[in-house]
Amino acid sequence: MGIQITPSILNADFADLGAEVARIGSADWVHVDVMDNHFVPNLTFGPAMVEALARATDVPLDAHLMIEDADRNALAYVEAGCGSVTFHVEAAAAPVRLAREIRAHGARASMALKPATPIEPYEDLLSELDMLLIMTVEPGFGGQKFLDLCLPKIRRARQLMDKHGVETWLQVDGGVSLDTIERCVEAGADVFVAGSAVYSADDPDRMVAELRAAAEAAVSA
Ligand code: DX5
Ligand code: ZN
């Protein structure tokens, strides 16, 4: 599939989200951070807002659910029109069943790991997933510093994917910018979430292009 850039709207203007997503027309996905004030200490959108956002853009939505009880709440985001739905393994009682349900309802199924959650226990689940998200900050807020300590896990996840011959995408989220994207590529990531880097730029779509160019250059380096 190659490099994909998925801007997060967490640092966009929530009062004008339709216009904000129109500023990133060249993005592969719009990353929507759903927070419930329980799994993380912050509160953002629910299914009704996500559904309105899906109607407002042609760019597919990549929902990142930072919510408790993912087993019961994730399918609402497939029904809201998201093309990809990521649940946190720390919040899922039955991740295999949940991934299969997300796929059966027509979305890509993705599972996220917080920085302290290891990949090794989930090796045999990789074939059930369309994407694995490795967080490179503690989830909850935009604008945090990239955690280099997550890089070895990205590397190990890529090795496990190669070993099993799966087509699973490997997404990184948190502190991704022109300063850090190259390290993520070198470790084996191919899908890049960037929130503050994109929405603090004067021209967000140009930043999407610059991130893509930096990642593609690191792939061929
Ligand atoms: C953090 C969110 C991220 C965040 C990324 O909990 O999952 O998607 O918005 O923002 P930056 O790129 O600013 O770290
Ligand atoms: Zn996110």
PDB file of C-alpha atoms and ligand atoms in Angstrom:
ATOM      1  CA  MET A   1       0.000   0.000   0.000  1.00  0.00           C
ATOM      2  CA  GLY A   2       2.877   2.367   0.685  1.00  0.00           C
ATOM      3  CA  ILE A   3       2.991   5.450   2.846  1.00  0.00           C
ATOM      4  CA  GLN A   4      -0.282   6.937   4.115  1.00  0.00           C
ATOM      5  CA  ILE A   5      -0.814  10.196   5.994  1.00  0.00           C
ATOM      6  CA  THR A   6      -3.800  10.452   8.334  1.00  0.00           C
ATOM      7  CA  PRO A   7      -4.140  13.888   9.981  1.00  0.00           C
ATOM      8  CA  SER A   8      -5.839  13.957  13.381  1.00  0.00           C
ATOM      9  CA  ILE A   9      -8.492  16.637  13.857  1.00  0.00           C
ATOM     10  CA  LEU A  10      -7.932  16.668  17.637  1.00  0.00           C
ATOM     11  CA  ASN A  11      -6.141  19.995  17.332  1.00  0.00           C
ATOM     12  CA  ALA A  12      -8.481  21.411  14.679  1.00  0.00           C
ATOM     13  CA  ASP A  13     -11.254  23.953  15.342  1.00  0.00           C
ATOM     14  CA  PHE A  14     -14.116  21.809  16.712  1.00  0.00           C
ATOM     15  CA  ALA A  15     -16.614  24.593  15.966  1.00  0.00           C
ATOM     16  CA  ASP A  16     -15.866  24.346  12.255  1.00  0.00           C
ATOM     17  CA  LEU A  17     -14.915  20.738  11.531  1.00  0.00           C
ATOM     18  CA  GLY A  18     -16.405  20.661   8.026  1.00  0.00           C
ATOM     19  CA  ALA A  19     -14.087  23.483   6.967  1.00  0.00           C
ATOM     20  CA  GLU A  20     -11.165  21.976   8.871  1.00  0.00           C
ATOM     21  CA  VAL A  21     -11.339  18.650   7.020  1.00  0.00           C
ATOM     22  CA  ALA A  22     -11.615  20.548   3.732  1.00  0.00           C
ATOM     23  CA  ARG A  23      -8.113  21.920   4.493  1.00  0.00           C
ATOM     24  CA  ILE A  24      -6.532  18.443   4.237  1.00  0.00           C
ATOM     25  CA  GLY A  25      -7.891  17.259   0.905  1.00  0.00           C
ATOM     26  CA  SER A  26      -4.786  15.242  -0.005  1.00  0.00           C
ATOM     27  CA  ALA A  27      -4.889  13.155   3.199  1.00  0.00           C
ATOM     28  CA  ASP A  28      -5.460   9.408   2.841  1.00  0.00           C
ATOM     29  CA  TRP A  29      -7.724   9.309   5.906  1.00  0.00           C
ATOM     30  CA  VAL A  30      -9.070  11.711   8.526  1.00  0.00           C
ATOM     31  CA  HIS A  31      -8.079  10.403  11.987  1.00  0.00           C
ATOM     32  CA  VAL A  32     -10.919  10.943  14.468  1.00  0.00           C
ATOM     33  CA  ASP A  33      -9.916  10.630  18.137  1.00  0.00           C
ATOM     34  CA  VAL A  34     -12.925   9.415  20.111  1.00  0.00           C
ATOM     35  CA  MET A  35     -12.403   9.885  23.880  1.00  0.00           C
ATOM     36  CA  ASP A  36     -14.860   9.057  26.643  1.00  0.00           C
ATOM     37  CA  ASN A  37     -13.265  10.695  29.711  1.00  0.00           C
ATOM     38  CA  HIS A  38     -12.834   7.225  31.263  1.00  0.00           C
ATOM     39  CA  PHE A  39     -10.279   5.320  29.175  1.00  0.00           C
ATOM     40  CA  VAL A  40      -8.443   8.649  28.829  1.00  0.00           C
ATOM     41  CA  PRO A  41      -8.922  11.870  30.807  1.00  0.00           C
ATOM     42  CA  ASN A  42     -10.418  13.803  27.886  1.00  0.00           C
ATOM     43  CA  LEU A  43     -13.750  13.927  26.078  1.00  0.00           C
ATOM     44  CA  THR A  44     -14.342  14.473  22.361  1.00  0.00           C
ATOM     45  CA  PHE A  45     -16.889  13.073  19.906  1.00  0.00           C
ATOM     46  CA  GLY A  46     -19.588  10.435  19.861  1.00  0.00           C
ATOM     47  CA  PRO A  47     -21.155   8.523  16.954  1.00  0.00           C
ATOM     48  CA  ALA A  48     -23.589  11.307  15.955  1.00  0.00           C
ATOM     49  CA  MET A  49     -20.808  13.819  15.420  1.00  0.00           C
ATOM     50  CA  VAL A  50     -18.680  11.276  13.599  1.00  0.00           C
ATOM     51  CA  GLU A  51     -21.607  10.517  11.290  1.00  0.00           C
ATOM     52  CA  ALA A  52     -22.014  14.227  10.514  1.00  0.00           C
ATOM     53  CA  LEU A  53     -18.293  14.473   9.776  1.00  0.00           C
ATOM     54  CA  ALA A  54     -18.452  11.449   7.449  1.00  0.00           C
ATOM     55  CA  ARG A  55     -21.136  13.270   5.456  1.00  0.00           C
ATOM     56  CA  ALA A  56     -18.984  16.409   5.277  1.00  0.00           C
ATOM     57  CA  THR A  57     -15.945  14.888   3.539  1.00  0.00           C
ATOM     58  CA  ASP A  58     -15.001  12.435   0.804  1.00  0.00           C
ATOM     59  CA  VAL A  59     -11.829  11.462   2.698  1.00  0.00           C
ATOM     60  CA  PRO A  60     -12.525   8.208   4.600  1.00  0.00           C
ATOM     61  CA  LEU A  61     -12.619   8.359   8.397  1.00  0.00           C
ATOM     62  CA  ASP A  62     -10.132   6.460  10.562  1.00  0.00           C
ATOM     63  CA  ALA A  63     -11.738   6.293  14.027  1.00  0.00           C
ATOM     64  CA  HIS A  64      -9.377   5.829  16.985  1.00  0.00           C
ATOM     65  CA  LEU A  65     -11.539   4.763  19.908  1.00  0.00           C
ATOM     66  CA  MET A  66     -10.045   5.691  23.273  1.00  0.00           C
ATOM     67  CA  ILE A  67     -13.105   4.410  25.100  1.00  0.00           C
ATOM     68  CA  GLU A  68     -13.902   1.755  27.675  1.00  0.00           C
ATOM     69  CA  ASP A  69     -15.983  -1.280  26.816  1.00  0.00           C
ATOM     70  CA  ALA A  70     -14.924  -1.267  23.178  1.00  0.00           C
ATOM     71  CA  ASP A  71     -16.754  -4.576  22.637  1.00  0.00           C
ATOM     72  CA  ARG A  72     -20.113  -2.848  23.081  1.00  0.00           C
ATOM     73  CA  ASN A  73     -19.347   0.574  21.626  1.00  0.00           C
ATOM     74  CA  ALA A  74     -17.164   0.092  18.554  1.00  0.00           C
ATOM     75  CA  LEU A  75     -19.765  -0.981  16.008  1.00  0.00           C
ATOM     76  CA  ALA A  76     -21.580   2.358  16.339  1.00  0.00           C
ATOM     77  CA  TYR A  77     -18.585   3.938  14.611  1.00  0.00           C
ATOM     78  CA  VAL A  78     -18.771   1.502  11.713  1.00  0.00           C
ATOM     79  CA  GLU A  79     -22.440   2.390  11.405  1.00  0.00           C
ATOM     80  CA  ALA A  80     -21.535   6.090  11.586  1.00  0.00           C
ATOM     81  CA  GLY A  81     -19.625   5.620   8.336  1.00  0.00           C
ATOM     82  CA  CYS A  82     -15.984   5.110   9.363  1.00  0.00           C
ATOM     83  CA  GLY A  83     -13.865   3.143   6.906  1.00  0.00           C
ATOM     84  CA  SER A  84     -11.489   2.009   9.636  1.00  0.00           C
ATOM     85  CA  VAL A  85     -12.183   1.480  13.335  1.00  0.00           C
ATOM     86  CA  THR A  86      -9.392   1.091  15.905  1.00  0.00           C
ATOM     87  CA  PHE A  87     -10.108  -0.197  19.405  1.00  0.00           C
ATOM     88  CA  HIS A  88      -7.583  -0.358  22.239  1.00  0.00           C
ATOM     89  CA  VAL A  89      -6.681  -3.894  23.270  1.00  0.00           C
ATOM     90  CA  GLU A  90      -6.556  -2.668  26.885  1.00  0.00           C
ATOM     91  CA  ALA A  91     -10.293  -1.839  26.602  1.00  0.00           C
ATOM     92  CA  ALA A  92     -11.489  -4.935  24.736  1.00  0.00           C
ATOM     93  CA  ALA A  93     -12.617  -8.117  26.510  1.00  0.00           C
ATOM     94  CA  ALA A  94     -12.703 -10.173  23.295  1.00  0.00           C
ATOM     95  CA  PRO A  95     -10.456  -8.551  20.679  1.00  0.00           C
ATOM     96  CA  VAL A  96     -10.725 -11.387  18.142  1.00  0.00           C
ATOM     97  CA  ARG A  97     -14.514 -11.335  18.203  1.00  0.00           C
ATOM     98  CA  LEU A  98     -14.541  -7.539  18.017  1.00  0.00           C
ATOM     99  CA  ALA A  99     -12.142  -7.408  15.044  1.00  0.00           C
ATOM    100  CA  ARG A 100     -14.275  -9.975  13.213  1.00  0.00           C
ATOM    101  CA  GLU A 101     -17.455  -7.998  13.933  1.00  0.00           C
ATOM    102  CA  ILE A 102     -15.910  -4.768  12.639  1.00  0.00           C
ATOM    103  CA  ARG A 103     -14.850  -6.528   9.435  1.00  0.00           C
ATOM    104  CA  ALA A 104     -18.214  -8.252   9.061  1.00  0.00           C
ATOM    105  CA  HIS A 105     -19.921  -4.851   9.241  1.00  0.00           C
ATOM    106  CA  GLY A 106     -17.739  -3.603   6.395  1.00  0.00           C
ATOM    107  CA  ALA A 107     -14.943  -1.550   7.980  1.00  0.00           C
ATOM    108  CA  ARG A 108     -11.247  -2.201   8.366  1.00  0.00           C
ATOM    109  CA  ALA A 109     -10.470  -3.579  11.828  1.00  0.00           C
ATOM    110  CA  SER A 110      -7.575  -2.153  13.788  1.00  0.00           C
ATOM    111  CA  MET A 111      -6.166  -2.644  17.285  1.00  0.00           C
ATOM    112  CA  ALA A 112      -4.142  -0.123  19.300  1.00  0.00           C
ATOM    113  CA  LEU A 113      -1.461  -0.600  21.950  1.00  0.00           C
ATOM    114  CA  LYS A 114      -0.584   2.020  24.576  1.00  0.00           C
ATOM    115  CA  PRO A 115       3.160   2.625  25.081  1.00  0.00           C
ATOM    116  CA  ALA A 116       3.462   0.119  27.968  1.00  0.00           C
ATOM    117  CA  THR A 117       1.477  -2.648  26.221  1.00  0.00           C
ATOM    118  CA  PRO A 118       3.722  -5.250  24.552  1.00  0.00           C
ATOM    119  CA  ILE A 119       3.078  -6.658  21.073  1.00  0.00           C
ATOM    120  CA  GLU A 120       4.271 -10.209  21.755  1.00  0.00           C
ATOM    121  CA  PRO A 121       1.069 -11.534  23.431  1.00  0.00           C
ATOM    122  CA  TYR A 122      -0.871 -10.521  20.307  1.00  0.00           C
ATOM    123  CA  GLU A 123       1.345 -12.101  17.655  1.00  0.00           C
ATOM    124  CA  ASP A 124      -1.309 -14.650  16.702  1.00  0.00           C
ATOM    125  CA  LEU A 125      -3.971 -11.918  16.339  1.00  0.00           C
ATOM    126  CA  LEU A 126      -2.162 -10.045  13.578  1.00  0.00           C
ATOM    127  CA  SER A 127      -3.920 -11.962  10.809  1.00  0.00           C
ATOM    128  CA  GLU A 128      -7.274 -10.810  12.245  1.00  0.00           C
ATOM    129  CA  LEU A 129      -6.312  -7.156  11.870  1.00  0.00           C
ATOM    130  CA  ASP A 130      -6.200  -4.773   8.917  1.00  0.00           C
ATOM    131  CA  MET A 131      -4.043  -2.382  10.919  1.00  0.00           C
ATOM    132  CA  LEU A 132      -2.068  -2.295  14.152  1.00  0.00           C
ATOM    133  CA  LEU A 133      -1.721   1.094  15.877  1.00  0.00           C
ATOM    134  CA  ILE A 134       1.316   1.588  18.072  1.00  0.00           C
ATOM    135  CA  MET A 135       0.890   4.695  20.215  1.00  0.00           C
ATOM    136  CA  THR A 136       3.984   6.867  20.483  1.00  0.00           C
ATOM    137  CA  VAL A 137       2.518   9.007  23.310  1.00  0.00           C
ATOM    138  CA  GLU A 138       0.206   8.134  26.180  1.00  0.00           C
ATOM    139  CA  PRO A 139      -3.238   8.572  24.615  1.00  0.00           C
ATOM    140  CA  GLY A 140      -5.438  11.468  25.665  1.00  0.00           C
ATOM    141  CA  PHE A 141      -4.063  14.670  24.241  1.00  0.00           C
ATOM    142  CA  GLY A 142      -2.517  16.153  21.130  1.00  0.00           C
ATOM    143  CA  GLY A 143       0.746  18.038  21.110  1.00  0.00           C
ATOM    144  CA  GLN A 144       2.754  15.658  23.321  1.00  0.00           C
ATOM    145  CA  LYS A 145       6.382  14.740  22.808  1.00  0.00           C
ATOM    146  CA  PHE A 146       7.140  11.635  20.730  1.00  0.00           C
ATOM    147  CA  LEU A 147       8.293   8.688  22.868  1.00  0.00           C
ATOM    148  CA  ASP A 148      11.402   7.158  21.321  1.00  0.00           C
ATOM    149  CA  LEU A 149      11.049   4.219  23.716  1.00  0.00           C
ATOM    150  CA  CYS A 150       8.236   2.933  21.446  1.00  0.00           C
ATOM    151  CA  LEU A 151      10.531   2.499  18.429  1.00  0.00           C
ATOM    152  CA  PRO A 152      11.812  -0.991  19.351  1.00  0.00           C
ATOM    153  CA  LYS A 153       8.202  -2.207  19.627  1.00  0.00           C
ATOM    154  CA  ILE A 154       7.437  -0.852  16.144  1.00  0.00           C
ATOM    155  CA  ARG A 155      10.458  -2.753  14.874  1.00  0.00           C
ATOM    156  CA  ARG A 156       9.383  -5.971  16.592  1.00  0.00           C
ATOM    157  CA  ALA A 157       5.824  -5.607  15.289  1.00  0.00           C
ATOM    158  CA  ARG A 158       7.126  -5.228  11.730  1.00  0.00           C
ATOM    159  CA  GLN A 159       9.269  -8.342  12.155  1.00  0.00           C
ATOM    160  CA  LEU A 160       6.267 -10.334  13.398  1.00  0.00           C
ATOM    161  CA  MET A 161       4.190  -9.131  10.425  1.00  0.00           C
ATOM    162  CA  ASP A 162       6.930 -10.197   8.030  1.00  0.00           C
ATOM    163  CA  LYS A 163       7.252 -13.562   9.789  1.00  0.00           C
ATOM    164  CA  HIS A 164       3.523 -14.253   9.406  1.00  0.00           C
ATOM    165  CA  GLY A 165       3.322 -12.773   5.898  1.00  0.00           C
ATOM    166  CA  VAL A 166       0.329 -10.574   6.800  1.00  0.00           C
ATOM    167  CA  GLU A 167      -0.724  -7.407   4.950  1.00  0.00           C
ATOM    168  CA  THR A 168      -1.537  -5.577   8.197  1.00  0.00           C
ATOM    169  CA  TRP A 169      -0.791  -1.851   8.072  1.00  0.00           C
ATOM    170  CA  LEU A 170       1.350  -0.434  10.910  1.00  0.00           C
ATOM    171  CA  GLN A 171       0.169   2.950  12.137  1.00  0.00           C
ATOM    172  CA  VAL A 172       1.957   5.284  14.545  1.00  0.00           C
ATOM    173  CA  ASP A 173       0.163   8.028  16.479  1.00  0.00           C
ATOM    174  CA  GLY A 174       1.507  10.699  18.796  1.00  0.00           C
ATOM    175  CA  GLY A 175       4.166  13.354  18.307  1.00  0.00           C
ATOM    176  CA  VAL A 176       4.643  12.522  14.619  1.00  0.00           C
ATOM    177  CA  SER A 177       6.184  15.481  12.778  1.00  0.00           C
ATOM    178  CA  LEU A 178       8.857  16.303  10.223  1.00  0.00           C
ATOM    179  CA  ASP A 179      11.340  15.746  13.083  1.00  0.00           C
ATOM    180  CA  THR A 180      10.180  12.237  14.004  1.00  0.00           C
ATOM    181  CA  ILE A 181       8.540  10.646  10.941  1.00  0.00           C
ATOM    182  CA  GLU A 182      11.813   9.346   9.521  1.00  0.00           C
ATOM    183  CA  ARG A 183      12.520   7.323  12.699  1.00  0.00           C
ATOM    184  CA  CYS A 184       9.061   5.773  12.450  1.00  0.00           C
ATOM    185  CA  VAL A 185       9.605   4.786   8.805  1.00  0.00           C
ATOM    186  CA  GLU A 186      12.965   3.255   9.630  1.00  0.00           C
ATOM    187  CA  ALA A 187      11.356   1.200  12.408  1.00  0.00           C
ATOM    188  CA  GLY A 188       8.753  -0.131   9.949  1.00  0.00           C
ATOM    189  CA  ALA A 189       5.610   2.036  10.217  1.00  0.00           C
ATOM    190  CA  ASP A 190       3.645   2.867   7.058  1.00  0.00           C
ATOM    191  CA  VAL A 191       0.596   4.846   8.268  1.00  0.00           C
ATOM    192  CA  PHE A 192       1.241   8.124  10.064  1.00  0.00           C
ATOM    193  CA  VAL A 193      -1.134  10.108  12.261  1.00  0.00           C
ATOM    194  CA  ALA A 194      -0.165  13.741  12.739  1.00  0.00           C
ATOM    195  CA  GLY A 195      -2.342  16.182  14.659  1.00  0.00           C
ATOM    196  CA  SER A 196      -0.608  19.305  15.899  1.00  0.00           C
ATOM    197  CA  ALA A 197       2.053  19.124  13.164  1.00  0.00           C
ATOM    198  CA  VAL A 198      -0.676  19.417  10.499  1.00  0.00           C
ATOM    199  CA  TYR A 199      -3.114  21.796  12.174  1.00  0.00           C
ATOM    200  CA  SER A 200      -0.497  24.194  13.536  1.00  0.00           C
ATOM    201  CA  ALA A 201       0.887  24.634  10.009  1.00  0.00           C
ATOM    202  CA  ASP A 202      -0.210  27.686   8.005  1.00  0.00           C
ATOM    203  CA  ASP A 203      -1.151  25.357   5.171  1.00  0.00           C
ATOM    204  CA  PRO A 204      -2.219  21.971   6.599  1.00  0.00           C
ATOM    205  CA  ASP A 205      -2.427  20.291   3.207  1.00  0.00           C
ATOM    206  CA  ARG A 206       1.099  21.370   2.366  1.00  0.00           C
ATOM    207  CA  MET A 207       2.264  19.816   5.667  1.00  0.00           C
ATOM    208  CA  VAL A 208       0.520  16.583   4.642  1.00  0.00           C
ATOM    209  CA  ALA A 209       2.549  16.669   1.414  1.00  0.00           C
ATOM    210  CA  GLU A 210       5.775  17.434   3.294  1.00  0.00           C
ATOM    211  CA  LEU A 211       5.224  14.577   5.755  1.00  0.00           C
ATOM    212  CA  ARG A 212       4.491  12.236   2.855  1.00  0.00           C
ATOM    213  CA  ALA A 213       7.641  13.346   1.013  1.00  0.00           C
ATOM    214  CA  ALA A 214       9.787  12.928   4.143  1.00  0.00           C
ATOM    215  CA  ALA A 215       8.396   9.442   4.760  1.00  0.00           C
ATOM    216  CA  GLU A 216       8.810   8.371   1.144  1.00  0.00           C
ATOM    217  CA  ALA A 217      12.390   9.635   1.129  1.00  0.00           C
ATOM    218  CA  ALA A 218      13.100   7.621   4.291  1.00  0.00           C
ATOM    219  CA  VAL A 219      11.641   4.481   2.671  1.00  0.00           C
ATOM    220  CA  SER A 220      13.998   4.721  -0.275  1.00  0.00           C
ATOM    221  CA  ALA A 221      16.995   5.779   1.858  1.00  0.00           C
TER     222      ALA A 221
HETATM  223  C1  DX5 B   1      -3.608  11.198  21.227  1.00  0.00           C
HETATM  224  C2  DX5 B   1      -4.321  10.993  19.917  1.00  0.00           C
HETATM  225  C3  DX5 B   1      -3.538  11.438  18.749  1.00  0.00           C
HETATM  226  C4  DX5 B   1      -3.192  12.909  18.768  1.00  0.00           C
HETATM  227  C5  DX5 B   1      -2.100  13.168  17.818  1.00  0.00           C
HETATM  228  O1  DX5 B   1      -4.304  10.548  22.222  1.00  0.00           O
HETATM  229  O2  DX5 B   1      -4.627   9.622  19.720  1.00  0.00           O
HETATM  230  O3  DX5 B   1      -4.212  11.089  17.541  1.00  0.00           O
HETATM  231  O4  DX5 B   1      -4.265  13.706  18.427  1.00  0.00           O
HETATM  232  O5  DX5 B   1      -1.748  14.492  17.979  1.00  0.00           O
HETATM  233  P1  DX5 B   1      -0.214  14.933  17.866  1.00  0.00           P
HETATM  234  O6  DX5 B   1       0.196  14.618  16.456  1.00  0.00           O
HETATM  235  O7  DX5 B   1      -0.245  16.368  18.166  1.00  0.00           O
HETATM  236  O8  DX5 B   1       0.552  14.116  18.874  1.00  0.00           O
HETATM  237 ZN    ZN B   2      -5.276   9.042  17.691  1.00  0.00          ZN
END
